[in-house]
C-alpha positions in Angstrom: 35.2 10.5 28.1 35.5 10.1 24.4 33.6 7.1 22.9 34.6 5.3 19.8 32.0 5.4 17.1 32.0 2.4 14.7 30.6 2.0 11.2 27.5 -0.3 11.4 28.9 -3.1 9.4 32.0 -3.4 11.6 29.8 -4.5 14.5 26.6 -5.9 12.8 27.4 -9.6 13.2 27.2 -9.2 17.0 23.7 -7.9 16.9 20.7 -9.9 15.7 18.1 -10.0 18.4 16.2 -6.8 18.7 16.0 -3.4 17.0 14.5 -0.5 18.8 13.5 2.5 16.6 13.0 6.0 17.9 11.9 9.2 16.1 15.3 9.7 14.5 14.6 6.7 12.3 11.5 8.4 10.9 13.3 11.8 10.5 16.0 10.0 8.4 13.2 9.3 5.9 11.3 12.5 6.2 12.3 15.7 8.0 8.7 16.7 8.9 8.8 14.0 11.5 11.3 16.0 13.4 8.9 17.3 16.1 8.9 16.1 19.7 5.3 14.9 19.2 2.2 15.6 17.2 1.0 18.3 19.6 4.2 20.4 18.9 3.7 19.8 15.2 0.1 21.0 15.4 1.3 24.1 17.3 4.0 24.9 14.7 1.6 24.6 11.9 -1.1 26.5 13.8 -3.7 23.8 14.0 -4.1 24.4 17.7 -6.5 27.3 18.1 -8.1 28.5 21.3 -11.0 26.0 21.1 -8.6 23.0 20.7 -6.2 24.3 23.4 -9.1 24.6 25.8 -9.9 20.9 25.4 -6.3 19.8 26.0 -6.1 22.1 29.0 -9.2 20.6 30.6 -7.7 17.1 30.2 -4.3 18.3 31.5 -2.4 16.6 28.7 -0.9 17.3 25.2 -1.7 13.7 24.0 -4.1 13.6 21.1 -4.8 9.9 21.6 -5.8 10.3 25.2 -8.1 13.3 24.6 -9.7 11.7 21.5 -10.2 8.3 23.2 -11.9 9.8 26.2 -14.2 12.1 24.1 -14.9 9.3 21.6 -15.9 6.9 24.3 -18.1 9.5 25.9 -19.8 10.0 22.4 -20.3 6.2 22.2 -22.0 6.1 25.6 -24.1 9.1 24.9 -25.3 7.6 21.6 -26.1 4.3 23.2 -28.2 6.1 25.9 -29.8 8.5 23.4 -28.2 11.5 25.1 -27.3 14.5 23.0 -24.3 16.4 24.5 -23.4 19.2 22.2 -20.2 20.2 24.1 -18.7 16.6 23.8 -19.5 16.5 20.1 -17.9 19.9 19.5 -14.8 19.1 21.5 -14.3 15.8 19.7 -14.8 17.5 16.3 -12.2 20.2 16.9 -9.5 17.9 18.4 -10.1 15.3 15.6 -9.8 18.1 13.0 -6.5 19.3 14.4 -5.1 15.7 14.5 -6.2 15.0 10.9 -4.7 18.3 9.6 -1.4 17.6 11.5 -1.0 14.1 10.3 -1.8 15.1 6.7 0.8 17.9 7.0 3.7 16.0 8.5 3.4 12.5 7.3 5.4 11.5 4.2 3.5 10.0 1.2 4.1 6.4 0.2 5.6 7.5 -3.1 8.1 9.8 -1.5 9.1 7.2 1.1 9.3 4.3 -1.3 13.0 4.8 -2.2 13.9 4.0 1.3 12.0 0.7 1.8 14.4 -1.7 0.3 17.3 -0.6 2.5 15.0 -0.4 5.6 13.5 -3.9 5.2 16.9 -5.4 4.6 18.2 -3.8 7.8 15.1 -4.9 9.8 15.3 -8.5 8.5 18.6 -8.9 10.3 16.7 -8.9 13.6 14.4 -11.3 15.4 12.3 -8.4 16.7 11.7 -4.8 15.5 10.2 -2.5 18.1 9.1 0.9 16.8 8.2 3.8 19.2 6.9 5.8 16.2 3.3 6.5 15.3 4.0 6.7 11.5 3.7 4.1 8.7 7.4 3.8 7.8 8.0 0.4 9.5 4.7 -1.0 8.3 5.2 0.1 4.7 8.8 -1.2 4.7 7.8 -4.6 6.2 5.0 -5.0 3.6 7.4 -4.0 0.8 9.9 -6.6 2.1 7.3 -9.3 2.2 6.4 -8.5 -1.4 10.1 -8.4 -2.5 10.9 -11.7 -0.7 7.9 -13.4 -2.0 6.0 -14.2 1.2 4.0 -12.3 3.8 5.5 -14.4 6.5 9.0 -12.8 6.6 7.6 -9.9 8.6 4.7 -10.5 11.1 2.9 -7.9 13.2 0.8 -10.2 15.4 -2.5 -9.5 13.6 -4.5 -12.0 11.6 -7.2 -10.6 9.4 -7.0 -7.3 11.3 -7.5 -9.0 14.7 -4.6 -9.1 17.2 -3.6 -12.5 18.6 -1.9 -12.2 22.0 0.5 -15.0 21.2 3.9 -13.7 20.1 5.5 -17.1 20.4 3.1 -18.4 17.7 4.2 -15.6 15.3 7.9 -16.4 15.8 7.3 -20.0 14.6 8.3 -20.9 11.0 5.4 -20.9 8.6 5.0 -21.5 4.9 8.7 -22.4 4.7 9.9 -19.1 6.2 12.4 -19.7 9.1 13.1 -17.1 11.8 10.5 -14.5 10.8 10.9 -11.0 12.0 8.1 -9.7 14.2 7.5 -6.0 14.5 5.4 -4.1 17.1 4.6 -0.7 18.6 4.8 -0.1 22.4 3.3 3.3 21.8 0.8 2.2 19.2 0.6 3.3 15.6 -1.9 5.1 13.3 -2.7 1.8 11.7 -4.3 0.7 14.9 -7.7 1.9 16.1 -10.7 1.1 18.4 -13.9 0.3 16.7 -17.4 1.5 17.8 -17.8 -1.9 19.5 -14.6 -1.1 21.5 -12.5 -3.7 19.8 -8.9 -3.0 18.9 -8.2 -3.6 15.2 -5.6 -2.9 12.5 -6.8 -1.0 9.5 -5.9 -2.7 6.3 -5.7 -1.1 2.8 -3.3 -1.2 -0.1 0.0 0.4 1.0 -0.4 3.4 -1.2 -4.0 4.0 0.0 -3.4 3.2 3.7 -2.8 6.7 5.0 -5.9 8.1 3.3 -7.9 5.2 4.6 -6.8 5.9 8.2 -7.7 9.6 7.8 -11.1 8.6 6.5 -11.7 6.3 9.4 -10.9 9.0 11.9 -12.9 11.6 10.0 -16.1 9.4 9.9 -15.7 8.3 13.5 -15.5 4.6 12.7 -12.1 4.3 14.4 -10.5 6.0 17.4 -6.7 6.0 17.1 -4.5 3.9 19.3 -1.1 5.6 19.6 0.7 7.7 22.2 2.9 10.5 20.9 3.1 13.0 23.7 3.1 13.1 27.5 5.2 12.1 30.4 6.6 8.6 31.0 3.8 8.0 33.6 1.1 9.3 31.2 2.4 7.1 28.4 2.6 4.0 30.7 -1.0 4.7 31.9 -2.2 4.7 28.3 -0.2 1.5 27.5 -1.9 -0.3 30.4 -5.4 0.6 29.2 -4.9 -1.1 25.8 -4.8 -4.8 25.3 -2.4 -4.5 22.4 -0.1 -2.0 24.0 0.0 -3.9 27.2 0.8 -7.1 25.4 3.8 -5.5 23.6 5.0 -4.0 26.8 4.9 -7.3 28.6 6.0 -9.3 25.6 8.5 -8.3 23.0 9.7 -5.2 24.9 10.4 -7.4 27.9 12.2 -10.0 25.8 14.8 -8.1 23.8 17.3 -11.0 24.1 21.1 -10.8 24.6 21.6 -8.0 22.0 19.8 -4.8 21.3 20.3 -2.1 18.6 18.9 1.3 19.3 18.5 3.5 16.2 17.3 7.1 16.4 16.1 7.1 20.0 17.1 10.0 22.3 16.6 8.0 25.5 14.6 10.9 26.9 13.1 11.3 30.4 9.6 11.0 29.1 10.3 7.4 28.0 11.8 6.1 31.2 9.2 3.3 31.1 10.8 1.9 28.0 14.3 2.1 29.5 13.0 0.3 32.6 11.7 -2.5 30.5 15.0 -2.8 28.7 16.8 -3.0 32.0 14.6 -5.7 33.2 15.3 -7.8 30.1 19.1 -7.6 30.9 20.6 -7.6 27.4 24.3 -8.4 27.4 25.3 -5.8 24.7 23.7 -2.7 23.2 24.6 -0.8 20.1 23.4 2.8 19.7 23.3 4.9 16.6 24.9 8.3 16.8 24.0 11.3 14.5 26.9 13.4 13.3 29.4 12.0 15.8 27.8 13.7 18.8 29.9 12.8 21.8 27.5 14.5 24.2 24.8 12.0 23.1 27.2 9.1 23.4 27.9 10.1 27.1 24.2 10.5 27.8 23.4 7.1 26.3 26.4 5.5 28.0 25.3 6.7 31.4 21.7 5.7 31.0 22.5 2.2 29.7 25.3 1.6 32.2 22.9 2.4 35.0 20.9 -0.6 33.7 23.9 -2.9 34.2 24.9 -3.2 30.6 28.6 -3.7 30.2 29.1 -3.9 26.4 27.8 -0.6 25.0 28.9 0.3 21.5 28.2 3.3 19.2 27.9 3.4 15.4 27.4 6.2 12.9 23.7 6.5 12.0 24.5 7.2 8.4 27.1 4.4 7.9 26.6 1.8 5.2 23.8 -0.7 5.9 22.3 1.1 8.9 18.6 1.7 8.6 17.9 3.5 5.3 21.5 3.7 4.2 22.5 1.4 1.3 25.5 -0.9 1.4 28.1 0.4 -1.0 30.0 -1.8 -3.4 33.1 -1.4 -1.3 31.4 -2.6 1.9 31.0 -6.2 3.1 28.1 -7.5 5.0 
């Protein structure tokens, strides 16, 4: 079956509810994000040595967040009880070191990503909700850039007030300071901006946009934050991690379950390890879904069509990922929005 692939602007007016971003959105900005997860990136760049691999093997996972969270919590308990456990401290140190090296290696700098932000925030602002499955800072940076450009921090909202999450998405959808129909953005798999404090509270780390990545790395390095993001593992492992976090559980039961009548998927492979996301979309029963397609790949169109048809979606459309106005692609002077 051959599927027609539109240009984004030909179908854009029919889609304004929810945007779901997968890893392809980040890769479009920076090629180093093109790994299946941070563990693979760490392997490619040889940050996984025998000592690090041994820790992951014992936990039977490739997920940095899961391993670090368990070791970090063990460290907090040991410290509170005055117990010195050398093996826990050493395991935490080697895994943390591998994570820091990997993120420093693969993450784009603010300066190099900046040229994309105007196009990205204009694309995101079309939607009521932006859901990012990515651990990186692209969406956050673009949203803050958009707020600055548009003259108010209430165009894009992430559910945090003074770094503290408020589990009330309806409140953040309300107009405030003269800004109607704000765009909320969230992360079902967490994000490197999020972390657990030594008092076991979940917080967002705030710093100037250009300093944010270094501030996150410093917080991990000093042990003042344990990261909250899920970048590897099976669908079941990811769902287990989601249900253990107040923020992730709120996103899973909130915005991800309320995508509305229309959904746009950009850069998401709809892979087996993310069936829990697909299940949530199906439960939300959107009437129509638009899916980005890279390089006209009909095989992906067929894969996506079958997966989404199985959810009961009747109106499934495809659009070229590099067409005008889509994600980080500018609108040319010959195009009309």
